[in-house]
Amino acid sequence: MQAKDGPRKPIGMAIALAFWASDDERITTFLDPKKKNNNHFGPFRLGLPLVFKSSFDKANRTSSKSFRGPGMAEGLKILEKVKLAYDIPIVTDVHETIQCESVGRVADVIQIPAFLCRQTDLLVAAAKTGRIINIKKGQFCAPSVMVNSAEKIRLAGNPNVMVCERGTMFGYNDLIVDPRNLEWMREANCPVLDGGGVASGGLRELIPCIARTAVAVGVDGIFMEVHDNPLNASVDGPTQWPLRHLEELLEELIAIARVSKGKQRFNIDLTPYSD
């Protein structure tokens, strides 16, 4: 996939990882020049394409008292520092059309939040930046909705789109991950990502289960929230995977991806069978 100003690093080849942080509380971990381009960090050591995901404003917090982030101006400065320090693609969210142009100057990937996955004006404004657009499936949506959302991006003149499974509402305050969605979302004719952490519904112990299933099915990338101190994270601590266990889990997912035929459509023969 390419952005408007030339080739970008591959996204979703084998397993792509989105490393999440809501502010600069741990940003020095990534900006330490002594660690630049070395192999201290699991994804680099394993040769995986890494995408850094961070939000400058979590505008859809449940409570008005919840931490939202540093705001767009400061947040984009932080993201640009990470991008330059590590030469890795950046992805961040937009919630309003007016944000898209500024975000597009920094981010390689613009993410559309799940609650806004059908908002035509937002999708079109994001698409017109020329950046890769990642659309998270709404928890209230059937997977077929993503076909139309992806098409809105293309009709706006941008072929660079991918979709992300976010889980499906299962009653109040609960989510399930239906593996069938990962298959059906391929009808959008673009890369499909799995958002295992956020789709776990805050049950951290289920993240490996969800990720294993998604990789076996044949997703193009993994969206994983990671933190070095999840119990003290400013936002979404229960959905974040501990950094100390990241490499171990990734090694397992790589092994699954190597043997899975999930990307291949099974040729089902319905003619009468006989020995």
Short mmCIF file of C-alpha atoms in Angstrom, two decimals:
data_model
loop_
_atom_site.label_atom_id
_atom_site.label_comp_id
_atom_site.label_asym_id
_atom_site.label_seq_id
_atom_site.Cartn_x
_atom_site.Cartn_y
_atom_site.Cartn_z
CA MET A 1 0.00 0.00 0.00
CA GLN A 2 1.20 3.52 -0.70
CA ALA A 3 0.44 6.91 0.74
CA LYS A 4 0.20 10.07 -1.32
CA ASP A 5 3.89 10.99 -1.21
CA GLY A 6 5.45 7.67 -2.11
CA PRO A 7 6.01 4.14 -0.87
CA ARG A 8 5.43 3.33 2.78
CA LYS A 9 6.56 0.44 4.88
CA PRO A 10 4.43 -2.68 4.48
CA ILE A 11 1.49 -2.96 6.80
CA GLY A 12 -0.08 -6.27 7.66
CA MET A 13 2.54 -8.54 6.05
CA ALA A 14 2.73 -11.59 8.29
CA ILE A 15 1.82 -9.92 11.59
CA ALA A 16 1.73 -6.15 12.00
CA LEU A 17 1.72 -4.78 15.52
CA ALA A 18 0.18 -1.54 16.72
CA PHE A 19 1.87 -0.38 19.92
CA TRP A 20 -0.56 1.79 21.82
CA ALA A 21 -0.04 4.66 24.26
CA SER A 22 -2.43 7.46 25.06
CA ASP A 23 0.08 10.10 26.05
CA ASP A 24 3.78 10.65 26.64
CA GLU A 25 3.88 8.88 30.03
CA ARG A 26 6.17 6.19 28.61
CA ILE A 27 7.27 7.93 25.43
CA THR A 28 10.91 8.14 26.49
CA THR A 29 11.06 4.36 26.10
CA PHE A 30 10.77 4.91 22.37
CA LEU A 31 12.73 8.13 22.08
CA ASP A 32 15.89 6.90 23.81
CA PRO A 33 18.53 7.44 21.07
CA LYS A 34 20.70 4.69 22.56
CA LYS A 35 17.98 2.20 21.65
CA LYS A 36 17.28 3.53 18.18
CA ASN A 37 17.33 0.87 15.47
CA ASN A 38 18.69 -1.84 17.74
CA ASN A 39 17.09 -5.18 18.49
CA HIS A 40 16.02 -4.62 22.10
CA PHE A 41 12.32 -4.52 21.24
CA GLY A 42 10.52 -7.78 20.44
CA PRO A 43 8.88 -6.86 17.11
CA PHE A 44 12.18 -5.55 15.73
CA ARG A 45 14.05 -8.63 16.92
CA LEU A 46 11.47 -10.90 15.31
CA GLY A 47 11.52 -8.98 12.03
CA LEU A 48 7.89 -7.88 12.20
CA PRO A 49 6.58 -4.70 10.56
CA LEU A 50 5.69 -2.37 13.43
CA VAL A 51 3.11 0.40 13.37
CA PHE A 52 3.02 2.77 16.34
CA LYS A 53 -0.54 3.58 17.43
CA SER A 54 -1.30 6.41 19.80
CA SER A 55 -4.27 8.72 20.37
CA PHE A 56 -3.91 12.46 20.86
CA ASP A 57 -7.50 12.64 22.08
CA LYS A 58 -9.73 9.80 23.27
CA ALA A 59 -12.86 11.76 22.53
CA ASN A 60 -15.31 8.94 23.27
CA ARG A 61 -14.46 8.35 26.94
CA THR A 62 -17.40 7.09 29.01
CA SER A 63 -16.85 9.70 31.71
CA SER A 64 -16.02 13.37 31.24
CA LYS A 65 -13.51 12.91 34.09
CA SER A 66 -11.51 10.28 32.21
CA PHE A 67 -8.08 11.09 30.77
CA ARG A 68 -8.36 12.00 27.09
CA GLY A 69 -4.81 12.79 26.01
CA PRO A 70 -2.59 15.81 25.31
CA GLY A 71 -4.73 17.25 22.51
CA MET A 72 -4.08 17.37 18.78
CA ALA A 73 -1.29 19.94 18.58
CA GLU A 74 0.88 18.42 21.33
CA GLY A 75 -0.09 14.86 20.45
CA LEU A 76 0.97 15.20 16.82
CA LYS A 77 4.33 16.61 17.94
CA ILE A 78 4.88 13.52 20.10
CA LEU A 79 3.86 11.19 17.28
CA GLU A 80 6.20 12.92 14.86
CA LYS A 81 9.08 12.50 17.32
CA VAL A 82 8.40 8.77 17.54
CA LYS A 83 8.14 8.51 13.77
CA LEU A 84 11.49 10.23 13.22
CA ALA A 85 13.29 8.49 16.08
CA TYR A 86 12.39 5.00 14.94
CA ASP A 87 11.55 5.44 11.26
CA ILE A 88 8.28 3.56 11.75
CA PRO A 89 4.78 4.28 10.44
CA ILE A 90 2.38 6.12 12.74
CA VAL A 91 -1.36 5.58 13.11
CA THR A 92 -3.75 7.76 15.07
CA ASP A 93 -7.50 8.40 15.24
CA VAL A 94 -9.61 11.24 13.97
CA HIS A 95 -13.06 12.06 15.30
CA GLU A 96 -13.95 15.14 13.26
CA THR A 97 -13.52 16.09 9.61
CA ILE A 98 -11.61 19.23 10.58
CA GLN A 99 -8.82 17.11 12.09
CA CYS A 100 -8.03 15.07 8.99
CA GLU A 101 -5.79 17.47 7.07
CA SER A 102 -3.49 18.19 10.03
CA VAL A 103 -3.33 14.54 11.08
CA GLY A 104 -2.58 13.51 7.51
CA ARG A 105 0.60 15.59 7.55
CA VAL A 106 2.05 13.38 10.30
CA ALA A 107 0.29 10.03 10.34
CA ASP A 108 0.95 7.31 7.79
CA VAL A 109 -2.35 5.67 8.72
CA ILE A 110 -5.53 7.44 9.82
CA GLN A 111 -7.85 5.36 11.94
CA ILE A 112 -11.62 5.73 11.98
CA PRO A 113 -13.02 4.82 15.44
CA ALA A 114 -15.55 2.00 15.61
CA PHE A 115 -18.42 4.26 16.68
CA LEU A 116 -17.82 6.41 13.57
CA CYS A 117 -17.27 3.67 10.99
CA ARG A 118 -20.31 4.69 8.91
CA GLN A 119 -19.85 8.48 9.08
CA THR A 120 -19.58 9.36 5.41
CA ASP A 121 -18.21 12.89 5.80
CA LEU A 122 -15.46 11.69 8.15
CA LEU A 123 -14.53 8.77 5.89
CA VAL A 124 -14.35 11.03 2.83
CA ALA A 125 -12.29 13.70 4.61
CA ALA A 126 -9.84 11.07 5.84
CA ALA A 127 -9.65 9.48 2.40
CA LYS A 128 -8.80 12.79 0.74
CA THR A 129 -5.57 13.01 2.75
CA GLY A 130 -4.22 10.15 0.62
CA ARG A 131 -3.09 8.29 3.70
CA ILE A 132 -3.91 4.67 4.45
CA ILE A 133 -7.27 4.50 6.22
CA ASN A 134 -7.95 1.87 8.90
CA ILE A 135 -11.66 1.53 9.68
CA LYS A 136 -12.58 -0.23 12.91
CA LYS A 137 -15.83 -2.15 12.66
CA GLY A 138 -18.52 -0.81 14.95
CA GLN A 139 -19.47 -3.14 17.78
CA PHE A 140 -23.08 -2.66 16.65
CA CYS A 141 -22.38 -3.48 12.99
CA ALA A 142 -22.61 -6.57 10.87
CA PRO A 143 -19.36 -7.32 9.02
CA SER A 144 -21.10 -6.51 5.72
CA VAL A 145 -21.20 -2.85 6.79
CA MET A 146 -17.44 -2.67 6.29
CA VAL A 147 -17.85 -3.38 2.59
CA ASN A 148 -19.75 -0.11 2.23
CA SER A 149 -17.39 1.82 4.51
CA ALA A 150 -14.33 0.69 2.55
CA GLU A 151 -16.07 1.58 -0.69
CA LYS A 152 -16.66 5.13 0.57
CA ILE A 153 -12.89 5.51 0.89
CA ARG A 154 -12.29 4.23 -2.64
CA LEU A 155 -15.03 6.38 -4.17
CA ALA A 156 -13.32 9.40 -2.58
CA GLY A 157 -10.26 8.55 -4.68
CA ASN A 158 -8.17 6.63 -2.16
CA PRO A 159 -7.52 2.90 -2.73
CA ASN A 160 -5.51 2.57 0.50
CA VAL A 161 -7.98 1.15 3.01
CA MET A 162 -8.08 -1.66 5.56
CA VAL A 163 -10.67 -2.81 8.09
CA CYS A 164 -10.31 -3.95 11.69
CA GLU A 165 -12.48 -6.30 13.74
CA ARG A 166 -13.44 -4.61 17.02
CA GLY A 167 -15.74 -7.24 18.52
CA THR A 168 -19.52 -7.41 18.60
CA MET A 169 -21.91 -6.36 21.36
CA PHE A 170 -23.22 -9.30 23.34
CA GLY A 171 -25.76 -7.72 25.64
CA TYR A 172 -24.77 -4.87 27.92
CA ASN A 173 -21.09 -4.16 28.66
CA ASP A 174 -19.84 -7.29 26.93
CA LEU A 175 -18.16 -8.08 23.62
CA ILE A 176 -17.55 -11.28 21.73
CA VAL A 177 -15.18 -11.89 18.85
CA ASP A 178 -16.88 -13.87 16.11
CA PRO A 179 -14.19 -15.49 13.92
CA ARG A 180 -16.68 -15.58 11.05
CA ASN A 181 -16.41 -11.79 10.85
CA LEU A 182 -12.74 -12.11 9.94
CA GLU A 183 -13.76 -14.19 6.94
CA TRP A 184 -16.78 -12.12 5.93
CA MET A 185 -14.90 -8.82 6.21
CA ARG A 186 -12.67 -9.97 3.37
CA GLU A 187 -15.58 -9.07 1.13
CA ALA A 188 -14.39 -5.48 1.61
CA ASN A 189 -11.50 -6.49 -0.69
CA CYS A 190 -8.78 -5.05 1.50
CA PRO A 191 -6.48 -6.13 4.37
CA VAL A 192 -8.27 -7.31 7.50
CA LEU A 193 -6.84 -6.65 10.97
CA ASP A 194 -7.80 -8.14 14.31
CA GLY A 195 -8.16 -5.84 17.30
CA GLY A 196 -7.68 -8.54 19.93
CA GLY A 197 -6.93 -6.28 22.89
CA VAL A 198 -9.81 -3.85 22.54
CA ALA A 199 -12.10 -6.68 21.40
CA SER A 200 -11.38 -8.62 24.59
CA GLY A 201 -13.84 -6.44 26.47
CA GLY A 202 -11.25 -5.71 29.15
CA LEU A 203 -10.51 -9.40 29.83
CA ARG A 204 -6.74 -9.36 29.38
CA GLU A 205 -6.42 -13.11 29.81
CA LEU A 206 -8.42 -13.61 26.60
CA ILE A 207 -6.04 -11.60 24.40
CA PRO A 208 -3.85 -14.61 23.49
CA CYS A 209 -6.94 -16.69 22.69
CA ILE A 210 -8.35 -14.03 20.38
CA ALA A 211 -5.01 -13.38 18.70
CA ARG A 212 -4.32 -17.09 18.12
CA THR A 213 -7.73 -17.56 16.54
CA ALA A 214 -7.38 -14.51 14.30
CA VAL A 215 -3.96 -15.51 13.02
CA ALA A 216 -5.15 -19.05 12.34
CA VAL A 217 -8.09 -17.64 10.36
CA GLY A 218 -5.59 -15.65 8.30
CA VAL A 219 -5.78 -11.96 9.23
CA ASP A 220 -3.30 -9.54 7.69
CA GLY A 221 -2.36 -7.84 10.93
CA ILE A 222 -2.81 -7.69 14.68
CA PHE A 223 -3.88 -4.53 16.49
CA MET A 224 -2.52 -5.02 20.00
CA GLU A 225 -2.45 -2.56 22.88
CA VAL A 226 0.79 -2.94 24.84
CA HIS A 227 2.04 -1.24 27.99
CA ASP A 228 5.03 -1.65 30.27
CA ASN A 229 2.86 -1.00 33.34
CA PRO A 230 -0.77 -1.84 32.50
CA LEU A 231 -2.07 -1.48 36.04
CA ASN A 232 -1.09 2.18 36.01
CA ALA A 233 -2.00 3.03 32.43
CA SER A 234 -3.87 6.31 31.98
CA VAL A 235 -6.40 4.75 29.63
CA ASP A 236 -7.73 1.24 28.91
CA GLY A 237 -5.40 -0.63 31.24
CA PRO A 238 -7.47 -3.87 31.26
CA THR A 239 -7.18 -4.22 27.48
CA GLN A 240 -3.40 -3.80 27.38
CA TRP A 241 -0.98 -6.69 27.05
CA PRO A 242 2.10 -6.54 29.35
CA LEU A 243 5.24 -5.58 27.48
CA ARG A 244 7.24 -8.30 29.26
CA HIS A 245 5.08 -10.98 27.60
CA LEU A 246 4.91 -9.40 24.15
CA GLU A 247 7.75 -11.25 22.44
CA GLU A 248 6.63 -14.62 23.78
CA LEU A 249 3.13 -14.12 22.38
CA LEU A 250 4.40 -12.81 19.05
CA GLU A 251 6.66 -15.82 18.61
CA GLU A 252 3.64 -18.08 19.06
CA LEU A 253 1.56 -16.07 16.59
CA ILE A 254 4.33 -16.20 14.00
CA ALA A 255 4.48 -19.98 14.37
CA ILE A 256 0.70 -20.21 13.83
CA ALA A 257 0.85 -17.91 10.80
CA ARG A 258 3.53 -20.05 9.16
CA VAL A 259 1.43 -23.22 9.22
CA SER A 260 -2.04 -21.77 8.77
CA LYS A 261 -3.80 -21.90 5.40
CA GLY A 262 -6.37 -19.42 6.60
CA LYS A 263 -5.77 -17.03 3.71
CA GLN A 264 -6.59 -19.76 1.21
CA ARG A 265 -10.23 -20.32 0.35
CA PHE A 266 -11.13 -23.98 0.83
CA ASN A 267 -12.31 -25.62 -2.37
CA ILE A 268 -15.40 -27.53 -1.24
CA ASP A 269 -16.37 -30.39 -3.53
CA LEU A 270 -20.07 -31.24 -3.21
CA THR A 271 -20.17 -33.93 -5.87
CA PRO A 272 -21.15 -37.40 -4.62
CA TYR A 273 -18.29 -39.11 -2.83
CA SER A 274 -17.24 -42.67 -3.38
CA ASP A 275 -14.10 -44.62 -2.64
#
